[in-house]
Short mmCIF file of C-alpha atoms and ligand atoms in Angstrom, two decimals:
data_model
loop_
_atom_site.label_atom_id
_atom_site.label_comp_id
_atom_site.label_asym_id
_atom_site.label_seq_id
_atom_site.Cartn_x
_atom_site.Cartn_y
_atom_site.Cartn_z
CA MET B 79 -25.11 -47.75 -27.82
CA ALA B 80 -23.78 -44.38 -30.13
CA ILE B 81 -21.00 -42.83 -28.10
CA LYS B 82 -21.68 -39.00 -28.39
CA PHE B 83 -20.10 -35.58 -26.78
CA GLY B 84 -20.93 -36.17 -23.60
CA ARG B 85 -24.40 -38.45 -22.14
CA PRO B 86 -24.48 -41.65 -24.25
CA ILE B 87 -27.29 -41.81 -26.66
CA GLU B 88 -29.40 -44.89 -26.49
CA LEU B 89 -30.27 -46.14 -30.21
CA ARG B 90 -33.81 -47.32 -28.86
CA ASP B 91 -34.53 -43.55 -28.05
CA ALA B 92 -34.26 -43.15 -31.76
CA PRO B 93 -37.52 -43.02 -32.67
CA LYS B 94 -39.02 -40.90 -30.44
CA ARG B 95 -36.32 -37.88 -31.48
CA ARG B 96 -37.38 -36.30 -34.89
CA THR B 97 -33.92 -36.30 -36.67
CA ALA B 98 -33.37 -34.19 -39.76
CA LEU B 99 -33.03 -37.03 -42.29
CA ALA B 100 -36.43 -38.45 -40.76
CA SER B 101 -38.35 -35.60 -41.34
CA PRO B 102 -40.89 -34.71 -43.94
CA PRO B 103 -40.33 -31.38 -46.35
CA LEU B 104 -41.40 -28.26 -44.49
CA ASP B 105 -44.59 -27.00 -46.39
CA LEU B 106 -42.60 -23.57 -47.75
CA THR B 107 -43.23 -21.90 -51.05
CA ILE B 108 -40.48 -19.21 -50.35
CA ARG B 109 -37.33 -20.99 -50.52
CA PRO B 110 -34.29 -18.60 -51.29
CA ARG B 111 -31.82 -21.44 -51.61
CA ARG B 112 -33.29 -21.70 -55.09
CA ASN B 113 -31.50 -19.08 -56.84
CA ARG B 114 -28.57 -20.33 -55.52
CA LYS B 115 -27.85 -23.80 -56.73
CA ALA B 116 -25.77 -23.28 -59.67
CA GLU B 117 -23.40 -21.28 -60.45
CA TRP B 118 -25.03 -19.90 -63.57
CA ALA B 119 -28.00 -19.08 -60.89
CA ARG B 120 -25.68 -17.20 -58.75
CA ARG B 121 -24.32 -14.70 -61.66
CA LEU B 122 -27.83 -14.18 -62.59
CA VAL B 123 -29.14 -12.66 -59.09
CA ARG B 124 -25.46 -11.14 -58.32
CA GLU B 125 -26.20 -8.00 -57.29
CA ASN B 126 -22.59 -6.22 -57.61
CA VAL B 127 -20.10 -6.76 -59.31
CA LEU B 128 -16.06 -5.85 -59.00
CA THR B 129 -14.67 -4.47 -62.25
CA THR B 130 -10.83 -3.57 -63.22
CA ASP B 131 -12.59 -0.48 -63.51
CA ASP B 132 -12.53 0.17 -59.90
CA LEU B 133 -9.54 -0.40 -58.91
CA ILE B 134 -6.50 2.29 -58.35
CA TRP B 135 -3.20 0.43 -57.25
CA PRO B 136 -1.20 2.44 -54.91
CA LEU B 137 2.73 1.87 -55.63
CA PHE B 138 6.04 2.53 -53.29
CA VAL B 139 8.72 4.98 -55.15
CA VAL B 140 12.78 4.66 -53.91
CA ASN B 141 15.54 6.12 -55.15
CA GLY B 142 17.95 4.08 -57.40
CA HIS B 143 17.98 2.40 -60.31
CA ASN B 144 16.73 -1.38 -61.04
CA VAL B 145 15.74 -1.64 -57.11
CA ARG B 146 12.89 -3.66 -55.89
CA THR B 147 13.14 -3.92 -51.79
CA PRO B 148 10.46 -6.15 -50.29
CA VAL B 149 8.12 -4.34 -47.78
CA ALA B 150 8.69 -6.77 -45.16
CA SER B 151 4.84 -6.42 -43.33
CA MET B 152 3.26 -6.20 -46.71
CA PRO B 153 4.00 -9.69 -48.12
CA GLY B 154 4.04 -9.28 -51.94
CA VAL B 155 4.29 -5.51 -52.14
CA ASP B 156 8.20 -3.66 -53.09
CA ARG B 157 9.32 -0.24 -52.99
CA LEU B 158 10.12 0.31 -56.60
CA SER B 159 12.61 3.16 -58.40
CA VAL B 160 11.49 4.94 -60.76
CA ASP B 161 11.99 2.89 -63.56
CA GLN B 162 10.37 -0.57 -61.96
CA ALA B 163 7.51 1.70 -61.14
CA VAL B 164 7.33 2.51 -65.14
CA ARG B 165 7.13 -0.97 -65.47
CA ASP B 166 4.08 -1.66 -62.93
CA ALA B 167 2.43 1.62 -64.62
CA GLU B 168 2.93 -1.05 -67.97
CA ARG B 169 1.33 -3.56 -65.84
CA ALA B 170 -1.33 -1.77 -65.02
CA ALA B 171 -1.82 -0.36 -68.24
CA LYS B 172 -2.06 -4.17 -69.55
CA LEU B 173 -4.66 -5.40 -66.84
CA ASN B 174 -6.38 -1.86 -67.92
CA ILE B 175 -6.45 -1.06 -64.21
CA PRO B 176 -7.58 3.10 -64.97
CA CYS B 177 -5.10 4.56 -62.24
CA ILE B 178 -1.84 4.50 -60.14
CA ALA B 179 -1.52 6.04 -56.22
CA LEU B 180 2.49 7.15 -55.92
CA PHE B 181 3.96 7.17 -52.21
CA PRO B 182 7.77 7.83 -51.47
CA TYR B 183 10.09 6.24 -49.49
CA THR B 184 12.32 9.75 -49.09
CA GLU B 185 15.97 9.00 -47.89
CA PRO B 186 16.55 9.90 -43.99
CA SER B 187 18.92 12.69 -44.82
CA LEU B 188 16.21 14.27 -47.25
CA ARG B 189 13.38 14.52 -43.83
CA ASP B 190 13.64 17.58 -42.05
CA GLU B 191 11.23 19.13 -40.17
CA GLN B 192 9.45 20.88 -42.26
CA GLY B 193 9.11 18.35 -45.10
CA SER B 194 10.52 20.78 -47.20
CA GLU B 195 11.40 18.05 -50.06
CA ALA B 196 8.15 17.92 -50.67
CA LEU B 197 8.45 20.87 -52.46
CA ASN B 198 11.51 19.82 -54.91
CA PRO B 199 10.23 19.78 -57.82
CA ASP B 200 12.42 16.80 -58.79
CA ASN B 201 11.77 14.68 -56.20
CA LEU B 202 11.06 11.11 -56.38
CA VAL B 203 7.31 11.16 -57.14
CA CYS B 204 7.66 14.30 -59.54
CA GLN B 205 10.60 11.97 -61.26
CA SER B 206 8.26 8.50 -61.12
CA VAL B 207 4.61 11.06 -62.52
CA ARG B 208 7.20 12.26 -65.21
CA ALA B 209 8.19 8.83 -66.68
CA ILE B 210 5.23 7.11 -66.28
CA LYS B 211 3.35 10.16 -67.71
CA LYS B 212 5.94 10.37 -70.41
CA GLU B 213 5.42 6.26 -71.83
CA PHE B 214 1.88 5.48 -70.82
CA PRO B 215 0.08 9.00 -70.82
CA ASP B 216 -3.53 7.18 -70.83
CA ILE B 217 -2.54 5.74 -67.43
CA GLY B 218 -4.09 8.16 -64.25
CA VAL B 219 -1.86 9.12 -61.88
CA LEU B 220 -2.81 9.94 -58.32
CA CYS B 221 -0.78 11.58 -55.84
CA ASP B 222 -0.97 12.09 -52.22
CA VAL B 223 -0.35 15.29 -50.49
CA ALA B 224 0.60 15.12 -47.37
CA LEU B 225 4.14 15.63 -45.46
CA ASP B 226 4.49 12.51 -43.55
CA PRO B 227 7.17 10.92 -46.43
CA PHE B 228 9.32 14.38 -46.23
CA THR B 229 9.35 15.39 -42.10
CA SER B 230 11.96 14.14 -39.90
CA HIS B 231 9.05 13.41 -36.93
CA GLY B 232 6.66 12.00 -39.29
CA HIS B 233 3.34 14.27 -38.96
CA ASP B 234 1.25 15.07 -41.61
CA GLY B 235 1.68 18.80 -41.00
CA LEU B 236 4.26 21.34 -39.42
CA ILE B 237 4.62 21.17 -35.98
CA GLU B 238 5.02 24.16 -32.82
CA ASP B 239 5.29 23.26 -29.38
CA GLY B 240 4.06 19.93 -30.46
CA LYS B 241 0.88 21.11 -31.96
CA ILE B 242 0.06 20.15 -35.50
CA LEU B 243 -0.50 23.97 -37.38
CA ASN B 244 -3.29 24.19 -39.43
CA ASP B 245 -3.58 27.47 -41.66
CA GLU B 246 0.50 27.05 -42.61
CA THR B 247 0.19 23.32 -42.98
CA VAL B 248 -2.02 24.27 -45.67
CA ALA B 249 0.14 27.01 -47.36
CA VAL B 250 2.88 24.39 -48.14
CA LEU B 251 -0.13 21.46 -49.16
CA VAL B 252 -0.81 23.65 -51.55
CA LYS B 253 2.43 24.06 -52.81
CA GLN B 254 3.18 20.83 -52.95
CA ALA B 255 0.36 19.87 -54.89
CA LEU B 256 0.89 22.31 -57.46
CA VAL B 257 4.25 21.14 -57.90
CA GLN B 258 3.15 17.96 -58.17
CA ALA B 259 0.73 19.19 -60.75
CA GLU B 260 3.09 20.84 -62.91
CA ALA B 261 4.81 17.26 -62.76
CA GLY B 262 2.04 15.66 -64.71
CA CYS B 263 -0.31 14.37 -62.03
CA ASP B 264 -4.10 14.05 -62.79
CA ILE B 265 -5.22 13.66 -59.91
CA ILE B 266 -4.49 15.21 -56.27
CA ALA B 267 -5.36 13.34 -53.02
CA PRO B 268 -4.59 15.58 -49.83
CA SER B 269 -4.64 12.86 -46.90
CA ASP B 270 -3.27 15.34 -44.41
CA MET B 271 -6.80 16.03 -42.56
CA MET B 272 -6.13 19.76 -42.27
CA ASP B 273 -9.30 22.18 -41.91
CA GLY B 274 -9.45 23.86 -44.99
CA ARG B 275 -6.99 21.77 -47.11
CA VAL B 276 -9.38 20.97 -50.53
CA GLY B 277 -10.93 24.58 -50.74
CA ALA B 278 -7.05 26.15 -51.01
CA ILE B 279 -5.92 23.43 -53.05
CA ARG B 280 -8.59 24.11 -55.65
CA GLU B 281 -7.89 27.79 -56.13
CA ALA B 282 -4.16 27.22 -56.23
CA LEU B 283 -4.93 24.42 -59.29
CA ASP B 284 -6.96 27.00 -60.96
CA ALA B 285 -5.31 29.95 -60.35
CA GLU B 286 -1.99 28.41 -61.65
CA GLY B 287 -3.53 26.67 -64.92
CA PHE B 288 -4.70 23.38 -63.62
CA GLY B 289 -8.24 23.59 -63.51
CA ASP B 290 -8.40 20.03 -65.28
CA VAL B 291 -6.45 18.12 -62.15
CA GLN B 292 -9.26 16.40 -60.22
CA ILE B 293 -9.04 16.30 -55.95
CA MET B 294 -9.80 13.00 -54.45
CA ALA B 295 -10.10 13.85 -51.35
CA TYR B 296 -9.23 11.78 -48.06
CA ALA B 297 -12.36 12.75 -46.44
CA ALA B 298 -13.03 10.57 -43.67
CA LYS B 299 -9.58 9.26 -43.13
CA TYR B 300 -9.37 7.85 -39.66
CA ALA B 301 -6.51 7.79 -36.58
CA SER B 302 -5.99 3.91 -37.43
CA ALA B 303 -3.99 1.13 -36.31
CA PHE B 304 -4.50 -0.46 -39.82
CA TYR B 305 -1.66 1.87 -41.31
CA GLY B 306 1.27 0.44 -39.74
CA PRO B 307 2.96 -1.60 -42.23
CA PHE B 308 2.75 1.88 -44.89
CA ARG B 309 4.76 3.51 -42.28
CA ASP B 310 7.14 0.83 -43.00
CA ALA B 311 6.67 0.88 -46.46
CA ILE B 312 7.83 4.68 -46.49
CA GLY B 313 9.85 4.86 -43.93
CA SER B 314 8.60 6.84 -41.34
CA ALA B 315 7.00 3.96 -38.89
CA LYS B 316 10.30 4.99 -36.16
CA THR B 317 10.22 8.38 -36.42
CA LEU B 318 6.77 9.05 -35.92
CA THR B 319 6.28 11.02 -32.36
CA GLY B 320 3.14 10.16 -30.68
CA ASP B 321 -0.16 9.87 -32.99
CA LYS B 322 -1.88 11.49 -35.26
CA ARG B 323 -5.29 12.03 -33.38
CA THR B 324 -5.31 15.57 -33.43
CA TYR B 325 -6.14 15.64 -37.37
CA GLN B 326 -7.38 12.16 -38.20
CA MET B 327 -10.90 10.92 -37.26
CA ASP B 328 -11.96 9.18 -34.04
CA SER B 329 -12.68 5.75 -35.33
CA ALA B 330 -16.06 5.69 -32.76
CA ASN B 331 -17.18 8.61 -34.82
CA SER B 332 -20.36 8.42 -38.24
CA ASP B 333 -22.04 11.44 -37.85
CA GLU B 334 -18.87 13.35 -38.15
CA ALA B 335 -17.58 11.48 -41.49
CA LEU B 336 -20.53 13.32 -42.80
CA ARG B 337 -19.57 17.22 -41.68
CA GLU B 338 -16.18 16.30 -42.91
CA VAL B 339 -17.17 14.82 -46.33
CA GLU B 340 -19.54 17.81 -46.47
CA LEU B 341 -17.18 20.35 -45.98
CA ASP B 342 -14.58 18.63 -48.96
CA ILE B 343 -17.17 18.32 -51.41
CA ALA B 344 -18.36 22.21 -50.73
CA GLU B 345 -14.58 22.97 -51.29
CA GLY B 346 -14.66 21.40 -53.98
CA ALA B 347 -13.61 18.20 -54.02
CA ASP B 348 -14.87 15.84 -57.61
CA MET B 349 -14.35 12.56 -55.35
CA VAL B 350 -14.42 11.61 -51.94
CA MET B 351 -12.30 8.56 -49.95
CA VAL B 352 -13.04 6.08 -46.91
CA LYS B 353 -10.31 5.32 -44.59
CA PRO B 354 -9.44 2.74 -44.17
CA GLY B 355 -11.66 0.69 -45.28
CA MET B 356 -12.66 -2.81 -44.00
CA PRO B 357 -13.54 -1.80 -40.39
CA TYR B 358 -15.90 1.50 -41.92
CA LEU B 359 -18.09 -0.36 -44.61
CA ASP B 360 -20.58 1.64 -42.46
CA ILE B 361 -18.99 4.71 -43.14
CA VAL B 362 -18.55 4.27 -47.49
CA ARG B 363 -22.87 3.21 -47.15
CA ARG B 364 -23.71 6.70 -44.87
CA VAL B 365 -21.46 8.57 -47.62
CA LYS B 366 -22.58 7.01 -50.55
CA ASP B 367 -26.49 7.69 -49.32
CA THR B 368 -26.01 11.49 -48.48
CA PHE B 369 -23.86 12.66 -50.69
CA ALA B 370 -24.50 10.61 -54.20
CA MET B 371 -20.90 11.49 -54.76
CA PRO B 372 -18.02 9.72 -56.65
CA THR B 373 -17.01 7.32 -53.54
CA PHE B 374 -13.83 5.78 -52.52
CA VAL B 375 -12.78 3.87 -50.62
CA TYR B 376 -8.93 2.94 -49.28
CA GLN B 377 -8.15 -0.99 -48.53
CA VAL B 378 -4.91 0.31 -46.73
CA SER B 379 -1.34 -1.54 -45.81
CA GLY B 380 -2.64 -3.44 -42.73
CA GLU B 381 -5.93 -4.53 -44.59
CA TYR B 382 -3.61 -6.06 -47.10
CA ALA B 383 -1.41 -7.28 -44.41
CA MET B 384 -3.82 -9.40 -42.40
CA ILE B 385 -4.91 -10.91 -45.81
CA ALA B 386 -1.34 -11.99 -47.61
CA GLY B 387 -0.20 -12.67 -44.32
CA ALA B 388 -2.71 -14.90 -43.84
CA ALA B 389 -2.72 -16.31 -46.91
CA ARG B 390 0.81 -16.96 -46.70
CA ASN B 391 0.41 -19.00 -44.02
CA GLY B 392 -1.85 -21.07 -45.15
CA TRP B 393 -4.55 -19.74 -42.31
CA ILE B 394 -6.92 -18.67 -44.96
CA ASP B 395 -7.34 -18.71 -48.83
CA GLY B 396 -6.13 -15.48 -49.93
CA GLU B 397 -7.41 -15.34 -53.06
CA ARG B 398 -10.89 -15.55 -51.94
CA ALA B 399 -10.54 -13.49 -49.10
CA MET B 400 -9.20 -10.79 -51.36
CA MET B 401 -12.04 -10.67 -53.53
CA GLU B 402 -14.88 -10.57 -51.07
CA SER B 403 -13.04 -8.28 -49.48
CA LEU B 404 -13.27 -6.16 -52.79
CA VAL B 405 -16.70 -6.98 -53.57
CA GLY B 406 -17.58 -6.20 -49.97
CA PHE B 407 -17.05 -2.37 -51.05
CA LYS B 408 -18.65 -2.78 -53.98
CA ARG B 409 -21.53 -3.81 -52.02
CA ALA B 410 -20.85 -1.13 -49.64
CA GLY B 411 -21.53 1.45 -51.96
CA ALA B 412 -18.04 2.15 -53.09
CA ASP B 413 -17.63 3.54 -56.80
CA GLY B 414 -13.38 2.84 -56.75
CA ILE B 415 -11.32 0.53 -54.39
CA LEU B 416 -7.38 2.20 -53.76
CA THR B 417 -6.18 -1.53 -52.90
CA TYR B 418 -2.43 -3.29 -53.21
CA PHE B 419 -4.20 -6.21 -54.59
CA ALA B 420 -5.35 -3.93 -57.56
CA PRO B 421 -2.84 -6.27 -59.62
CA GLN B 422 -3.95 -9.58 -58.93
CA ALA B 423 -7.50 -9.03 -58.41
CA ALA B 424 -7.07 -7.65 -62.31
CA GLU B 425 -5.46 -10.84 -63.16
CA LYS B 426 -8.33 -12.88 -61.63
CA LEU B 427 -11.05 -10.99 -63.16
CA ARG B 428 -9.21 -11.30 -66.71
CA GLU B 429 -9.30 -15.36 -65.90
CA ARG B 430 -13.35 -14.68 -65.58
CA GLU B 431 -13.48 -13.14 -68.91
C1 LIG R 211 -0.11 9.79 -45.62
C2 LIG R 211 -0.80 8.44 -45.89
C3 LIG R 211 -0.63 7.43 -44.81
C4 LIG R 211 -1.88 6.51 -45.80
C5 LIG R 211 -2.11 6.97 -46.78
N1 LIG R 211 -1.66 8.65 -47.21
C6 LIG R 211 -0.74 7.12 -43.71
C7 LIG R 211 -0.61 7.73 -42.72
O1 LIG R 211 -1.63 8.47 -42.61
O2 LIG R 211 -0.44 7.73 -41.39
C8 LIG R 211 -2.05 5.18 -45.54
C9 LIG R 211 -2.06 4.29 -46.55
C10 LIG R 211 -2.32 2.81 -46.02
O3 LIG R 211 -1.94 2.19 -44.99
O4 LIG R 211 -1.88 1.65 -46.56
N2 LIG R 211 -0.91 11.07 -44.22
#
């Protein structure tokens, strides 16, 4: 008598049942599994590929020299002093990663209500852009435009009576973009979600002789819990008062994302972005299908932390989960991905060559 879970099964009952092994082959001419029979066959029918050309690598910069401080909530990610950011830019260049993105950890003493440090032509971001461009002029450098790394309250804009001011903030963002363009930045990426900022920045860039500087708009950016580790990294987690729901999008909305993207394109965005990534793949697909624009997706800090953290604990195969998540973005229609996994993924892709 075979003991199964629950009711014991008498062996002599067996012939009456059709076990899988005993049943004859089904009469099927179409068998999708045929195309999956071997790796060479799977490669032949593969619909989407990830290449290093798809990657943008975000870096965190901090004061000092020869500094690499780990970000606790992002295992494997460090805050880098400018000289070390240059070394990572070199790594990116060697790995053939086309572009890096820069985010500063601003000293608390330099943060104020207005985020004035954003307009300092010698702030950490500008220093990094100059140092990286000097050694590696051929790598693309993207700079975020928003005030949160610089404000004492951690918001992306100016506040009055607890309200984030739109038009006043846009005026400051325009100046921030110009300061970064002056430093040599290639792509300006407004992440603040103020209305009208893309048009205002475009106009100012053109007027000041930066007609070649591109704009990648964080067009559909959601108010998300997945930004938590990033706020640790730039030191705004503790200072942030309230949340960002009056300017970042409600995660329940999808049509609204199309309206946001449409406006940014009309205002002159060269590329658009959806952020976060994994919980918003449907948005990536809709945006790509609707506008056929260069469409980017940001696999944000919390997504990185989930994969890297689980991998570190041995709960998932980190490398496979990384590659699966990245090709998922390609499948959803993304032309490129901002991801903290960029160097690991590029190394993995190189192994395959
Ligand atoms: C700043 C900005 C944020 C991110 C990129 N730019 C955080 C936020 O909006 O609070 C998040 C990136 C990440 O989580 O990796 N406006």
